[in-house]
Coordinates of C-alpha atoms in Angstrom, one line a residue:
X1 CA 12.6 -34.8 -110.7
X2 CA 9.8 -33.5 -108.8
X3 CA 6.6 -35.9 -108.3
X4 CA 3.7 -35.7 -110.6
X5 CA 0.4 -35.4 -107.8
X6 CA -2.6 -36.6 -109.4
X7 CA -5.3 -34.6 -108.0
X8 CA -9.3 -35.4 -108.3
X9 CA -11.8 -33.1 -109.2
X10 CA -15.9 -32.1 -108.5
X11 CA -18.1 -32.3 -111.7
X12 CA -21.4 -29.1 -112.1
X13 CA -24.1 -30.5 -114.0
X14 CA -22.6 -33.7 -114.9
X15 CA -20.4 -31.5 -117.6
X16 CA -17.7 -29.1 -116.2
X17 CA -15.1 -30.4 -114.4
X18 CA -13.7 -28.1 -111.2
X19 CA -11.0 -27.5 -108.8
X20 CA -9.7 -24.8 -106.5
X21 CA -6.9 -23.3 -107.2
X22 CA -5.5 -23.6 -104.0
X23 CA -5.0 -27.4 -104.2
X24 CA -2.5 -27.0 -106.9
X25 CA -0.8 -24.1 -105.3
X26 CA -0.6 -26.2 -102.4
X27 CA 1.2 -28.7 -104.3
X28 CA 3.3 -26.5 -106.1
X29 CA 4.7 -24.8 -103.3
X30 CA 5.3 -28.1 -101.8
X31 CA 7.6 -29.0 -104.8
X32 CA 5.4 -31.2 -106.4
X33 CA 4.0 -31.1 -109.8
X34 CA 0.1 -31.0 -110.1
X35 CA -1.7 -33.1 -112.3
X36 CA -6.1 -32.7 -112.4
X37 CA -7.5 -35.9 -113.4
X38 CA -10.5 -36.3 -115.9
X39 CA -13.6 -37.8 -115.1
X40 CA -13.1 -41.4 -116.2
X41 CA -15.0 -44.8 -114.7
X42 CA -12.2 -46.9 -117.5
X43 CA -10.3 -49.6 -115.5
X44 CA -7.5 -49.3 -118.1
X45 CA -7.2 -45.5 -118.1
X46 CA -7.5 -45.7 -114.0
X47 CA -4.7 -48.2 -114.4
X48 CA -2.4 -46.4 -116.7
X49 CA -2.8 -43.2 -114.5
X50 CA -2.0 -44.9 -111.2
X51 CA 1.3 -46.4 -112.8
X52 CA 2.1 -42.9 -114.3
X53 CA 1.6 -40.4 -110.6
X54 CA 3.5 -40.7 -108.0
X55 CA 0.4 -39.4 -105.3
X56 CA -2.6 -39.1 -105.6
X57 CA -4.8 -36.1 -103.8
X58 CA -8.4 -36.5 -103.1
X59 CA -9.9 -33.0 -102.9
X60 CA -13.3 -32.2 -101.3
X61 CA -16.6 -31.5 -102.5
X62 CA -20.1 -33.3 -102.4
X63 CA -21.4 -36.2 -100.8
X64 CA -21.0 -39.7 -101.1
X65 CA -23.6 -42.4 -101.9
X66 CA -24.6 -44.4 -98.9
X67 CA -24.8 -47.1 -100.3
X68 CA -21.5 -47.8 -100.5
X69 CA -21.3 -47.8 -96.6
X70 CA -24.7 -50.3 -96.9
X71 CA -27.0 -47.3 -95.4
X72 CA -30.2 -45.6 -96.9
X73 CA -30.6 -42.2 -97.8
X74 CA -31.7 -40.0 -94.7
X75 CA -33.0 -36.3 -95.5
X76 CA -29.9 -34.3 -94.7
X77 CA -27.3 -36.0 -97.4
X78 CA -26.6 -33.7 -100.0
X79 CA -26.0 -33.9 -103.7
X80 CA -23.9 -37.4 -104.6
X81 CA -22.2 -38.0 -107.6
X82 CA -21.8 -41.8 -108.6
X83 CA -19.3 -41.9 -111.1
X84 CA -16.9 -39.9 -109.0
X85 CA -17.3 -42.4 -106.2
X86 CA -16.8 -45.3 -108.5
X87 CA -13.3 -43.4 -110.1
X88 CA -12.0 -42.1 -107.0
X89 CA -12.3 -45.8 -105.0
X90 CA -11.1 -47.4 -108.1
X91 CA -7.7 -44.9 -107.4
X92 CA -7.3 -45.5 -104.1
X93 CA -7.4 -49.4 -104.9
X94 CA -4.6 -49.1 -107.0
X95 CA -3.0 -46.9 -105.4
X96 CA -3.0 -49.1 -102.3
X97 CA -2.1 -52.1 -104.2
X98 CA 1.0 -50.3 -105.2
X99 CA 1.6 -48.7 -101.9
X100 CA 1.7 -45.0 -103.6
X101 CA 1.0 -42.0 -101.3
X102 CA -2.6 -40.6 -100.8
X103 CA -3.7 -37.7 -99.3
X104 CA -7.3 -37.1 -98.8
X105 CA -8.6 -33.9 -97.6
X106 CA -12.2 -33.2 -96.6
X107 CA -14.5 -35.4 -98.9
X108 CA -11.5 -37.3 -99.8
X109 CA -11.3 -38.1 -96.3
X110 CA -14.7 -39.6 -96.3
X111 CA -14.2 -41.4 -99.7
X112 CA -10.7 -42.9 -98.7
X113 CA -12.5 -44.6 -95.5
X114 CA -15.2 -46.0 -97.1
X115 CA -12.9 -47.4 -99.9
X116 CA -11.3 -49.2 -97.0
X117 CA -14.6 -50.8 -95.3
X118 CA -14.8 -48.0 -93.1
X119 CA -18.6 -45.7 -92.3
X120 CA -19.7 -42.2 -92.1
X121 CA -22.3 -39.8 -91.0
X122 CA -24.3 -38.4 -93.8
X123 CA -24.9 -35.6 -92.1
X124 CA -23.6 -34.7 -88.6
X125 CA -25.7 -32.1 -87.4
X126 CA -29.0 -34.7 -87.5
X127 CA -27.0 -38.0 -86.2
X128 CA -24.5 -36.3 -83.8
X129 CA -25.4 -34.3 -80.5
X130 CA -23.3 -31.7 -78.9
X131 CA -20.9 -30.6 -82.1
X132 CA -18.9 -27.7 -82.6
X133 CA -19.8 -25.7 -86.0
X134 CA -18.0 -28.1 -88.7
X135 CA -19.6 -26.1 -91.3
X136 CA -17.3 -22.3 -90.3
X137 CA -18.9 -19.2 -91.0
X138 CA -15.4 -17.5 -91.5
X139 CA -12.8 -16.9 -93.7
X140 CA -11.7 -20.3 -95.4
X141 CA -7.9 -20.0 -94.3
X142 CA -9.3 -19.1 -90.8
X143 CA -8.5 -21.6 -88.0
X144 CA -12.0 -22.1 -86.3
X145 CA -11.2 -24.9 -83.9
X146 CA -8.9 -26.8 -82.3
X147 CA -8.0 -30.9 -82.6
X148 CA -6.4 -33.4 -80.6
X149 CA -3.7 -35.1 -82.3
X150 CA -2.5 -38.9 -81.4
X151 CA 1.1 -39.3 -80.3
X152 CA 2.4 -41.9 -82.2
X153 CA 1.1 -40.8 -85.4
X154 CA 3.0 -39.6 -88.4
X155 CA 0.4 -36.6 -88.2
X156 CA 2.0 -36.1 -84.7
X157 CA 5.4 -36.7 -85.9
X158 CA 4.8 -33.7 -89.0
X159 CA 2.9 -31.6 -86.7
X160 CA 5.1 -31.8 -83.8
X161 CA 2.5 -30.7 -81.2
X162 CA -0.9 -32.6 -80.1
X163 CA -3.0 -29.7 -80.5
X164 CA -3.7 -27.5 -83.2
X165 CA -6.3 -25.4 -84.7
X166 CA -7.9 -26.3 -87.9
X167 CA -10.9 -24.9 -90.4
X168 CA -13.6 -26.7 -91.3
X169 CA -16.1 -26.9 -93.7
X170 CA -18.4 -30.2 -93.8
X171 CA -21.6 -31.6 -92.7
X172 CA -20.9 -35.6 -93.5
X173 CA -17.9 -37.2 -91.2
X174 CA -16.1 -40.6 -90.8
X175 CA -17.1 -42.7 -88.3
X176 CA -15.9 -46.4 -88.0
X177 CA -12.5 -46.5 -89.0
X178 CA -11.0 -49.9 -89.8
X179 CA -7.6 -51.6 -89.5
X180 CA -5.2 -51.1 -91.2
X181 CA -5.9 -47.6 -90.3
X182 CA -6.1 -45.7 -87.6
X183 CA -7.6 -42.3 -86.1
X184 CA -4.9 -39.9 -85.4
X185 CA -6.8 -36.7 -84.5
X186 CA -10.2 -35.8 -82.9
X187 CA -12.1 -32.4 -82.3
X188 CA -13.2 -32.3 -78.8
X189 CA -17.0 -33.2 -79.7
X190 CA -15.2 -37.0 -80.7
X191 CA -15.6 -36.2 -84.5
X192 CA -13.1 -38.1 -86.3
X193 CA -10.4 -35.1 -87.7
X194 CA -7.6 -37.5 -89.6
X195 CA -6.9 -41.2 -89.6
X196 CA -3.5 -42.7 -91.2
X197 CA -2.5 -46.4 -92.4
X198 CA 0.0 -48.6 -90.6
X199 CA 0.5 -50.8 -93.5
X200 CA 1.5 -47.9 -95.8
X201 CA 4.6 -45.8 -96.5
X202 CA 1.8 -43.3 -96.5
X203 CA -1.8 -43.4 -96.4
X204 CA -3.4 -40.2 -94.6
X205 CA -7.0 -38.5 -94.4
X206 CA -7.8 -35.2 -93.0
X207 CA -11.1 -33.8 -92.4
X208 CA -10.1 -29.8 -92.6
X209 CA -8.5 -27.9 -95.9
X210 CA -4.9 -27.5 -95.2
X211 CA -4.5 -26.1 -98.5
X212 CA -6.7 -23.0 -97.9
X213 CA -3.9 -22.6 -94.5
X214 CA -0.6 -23.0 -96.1
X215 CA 0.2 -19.7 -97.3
X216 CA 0.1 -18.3 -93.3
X217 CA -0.1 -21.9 -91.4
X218 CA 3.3 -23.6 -91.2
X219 CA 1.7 -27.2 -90.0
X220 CA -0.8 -27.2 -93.0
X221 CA 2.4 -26.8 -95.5
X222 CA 4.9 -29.2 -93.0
X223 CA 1.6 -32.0 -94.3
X224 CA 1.7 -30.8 -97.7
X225 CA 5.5 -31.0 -97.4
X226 CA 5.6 -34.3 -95.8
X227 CA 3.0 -35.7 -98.5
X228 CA 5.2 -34.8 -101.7
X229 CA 8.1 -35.8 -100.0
X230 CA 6.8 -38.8 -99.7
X231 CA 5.5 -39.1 -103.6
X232 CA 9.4 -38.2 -104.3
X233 CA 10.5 -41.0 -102.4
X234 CA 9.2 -43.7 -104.8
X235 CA 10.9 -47.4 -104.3

């Protein structure tokens, strides 16, 4: 049977509940089945849904409360949503209790680290000197720049190179990255690209959107690949 990919969503105005299309396309041509999870902050419904997927897919959008990384607010974070913090940690918990894939892409990159003790930037362009644009003014499937990828790393191993070009689209960024994690790719201004768990059958972040690329990238769909591979291959 094909895995069921639990897949998290952004909330407008507290009320509507959204998701781009391309994440469950991305899924779905993978061979996996998507599943968009509700808005929920119930540890028994966050339970019951972790036991239920088989992967769980952190998707991007807005920022992320600093205080869950013990910092104040500085003027360039963006919008935050609480309750989607406090749901999307409470997954990763149980899904790293269990030792179920995650992806996170984007925010979910962010959110994945800090769930694991790790910090961030809240806003690159005002703590960071020297950057490249992370925030494209191009097409969102277009490659803007490129990243150096760790060999060693099972994003080496599914990428089979140790460069590649990526897109990008993000102001906030990891920065300390904890064991047992690890940073597997960098852009050349030293912002954190993707970090991956040693602990884990598999446990991997990414800062781009590989799911805007897979329809003309063959690397961004080898990860999506990999990942619901992965989520089939349940003990």
């Amino acid at each position: 049977m094909n895995p069921i990919i639990g897949i998290t969503m952004s909330r407008e105005h507290e009320q509507q509940q959204i998701l781009s299309r391309a994440y469950s396309d991305a899924v779905i041509q993978a061979g996996g089945v998507p599943l968009l999870i509700p808005y929920t902050t119930s540890d028994s419904v966050i339970k019951e849904m972790s036991r239920v997927l088989d992967g769980l897919l952190l998707s991007g959008g807005g920022d992320i409360d600093p205080t869950l990384f013990d910092e104040e607010p500085l003027p360039g974070l963006g919008r935050i949503d609480p309750d989607r913090d406090e749901m999307e940690i409470a997954l990763i918990e149980q899904f790293i209790s269990q030792d179920k894939p995650i992806l996170g892409i984007c925010r979910g990159c962010q959110i994945l680290n800090v769930a694991l003790g790790g910090g961030m930037f809240q806003d690159l362009p005002s703590q960071k000197s020297d950057l490249l644009q992370h925030a494209q003014q191009a097409p969102r499937y277009h490659a803007s720049h490129t990243i150096h990828i760790e060999e060693g790393t099972l994003l080496h191993q599914i990428y089979c190179k140790s460069v590649a070009k990526v897109n990008s689209f993000h102001h906030q960024a990891v920065r300390e990255v904890l064991a047992p994690l690890r940073v597997s790719a960098v852009s050349r201004d030293g912002v954190v690209e993707a970090f991956e768990s040693e602990q884990h059958r598999f446990v991997m972040a990414v800062q781009w959107h590989p799911e805007e690329m897979v329809h003309i990238d063959s690397d961004a769909a080898n990860l999506f690949s990999a990942f619901v591979e992965a989520c089939r291959q349940q003990p």
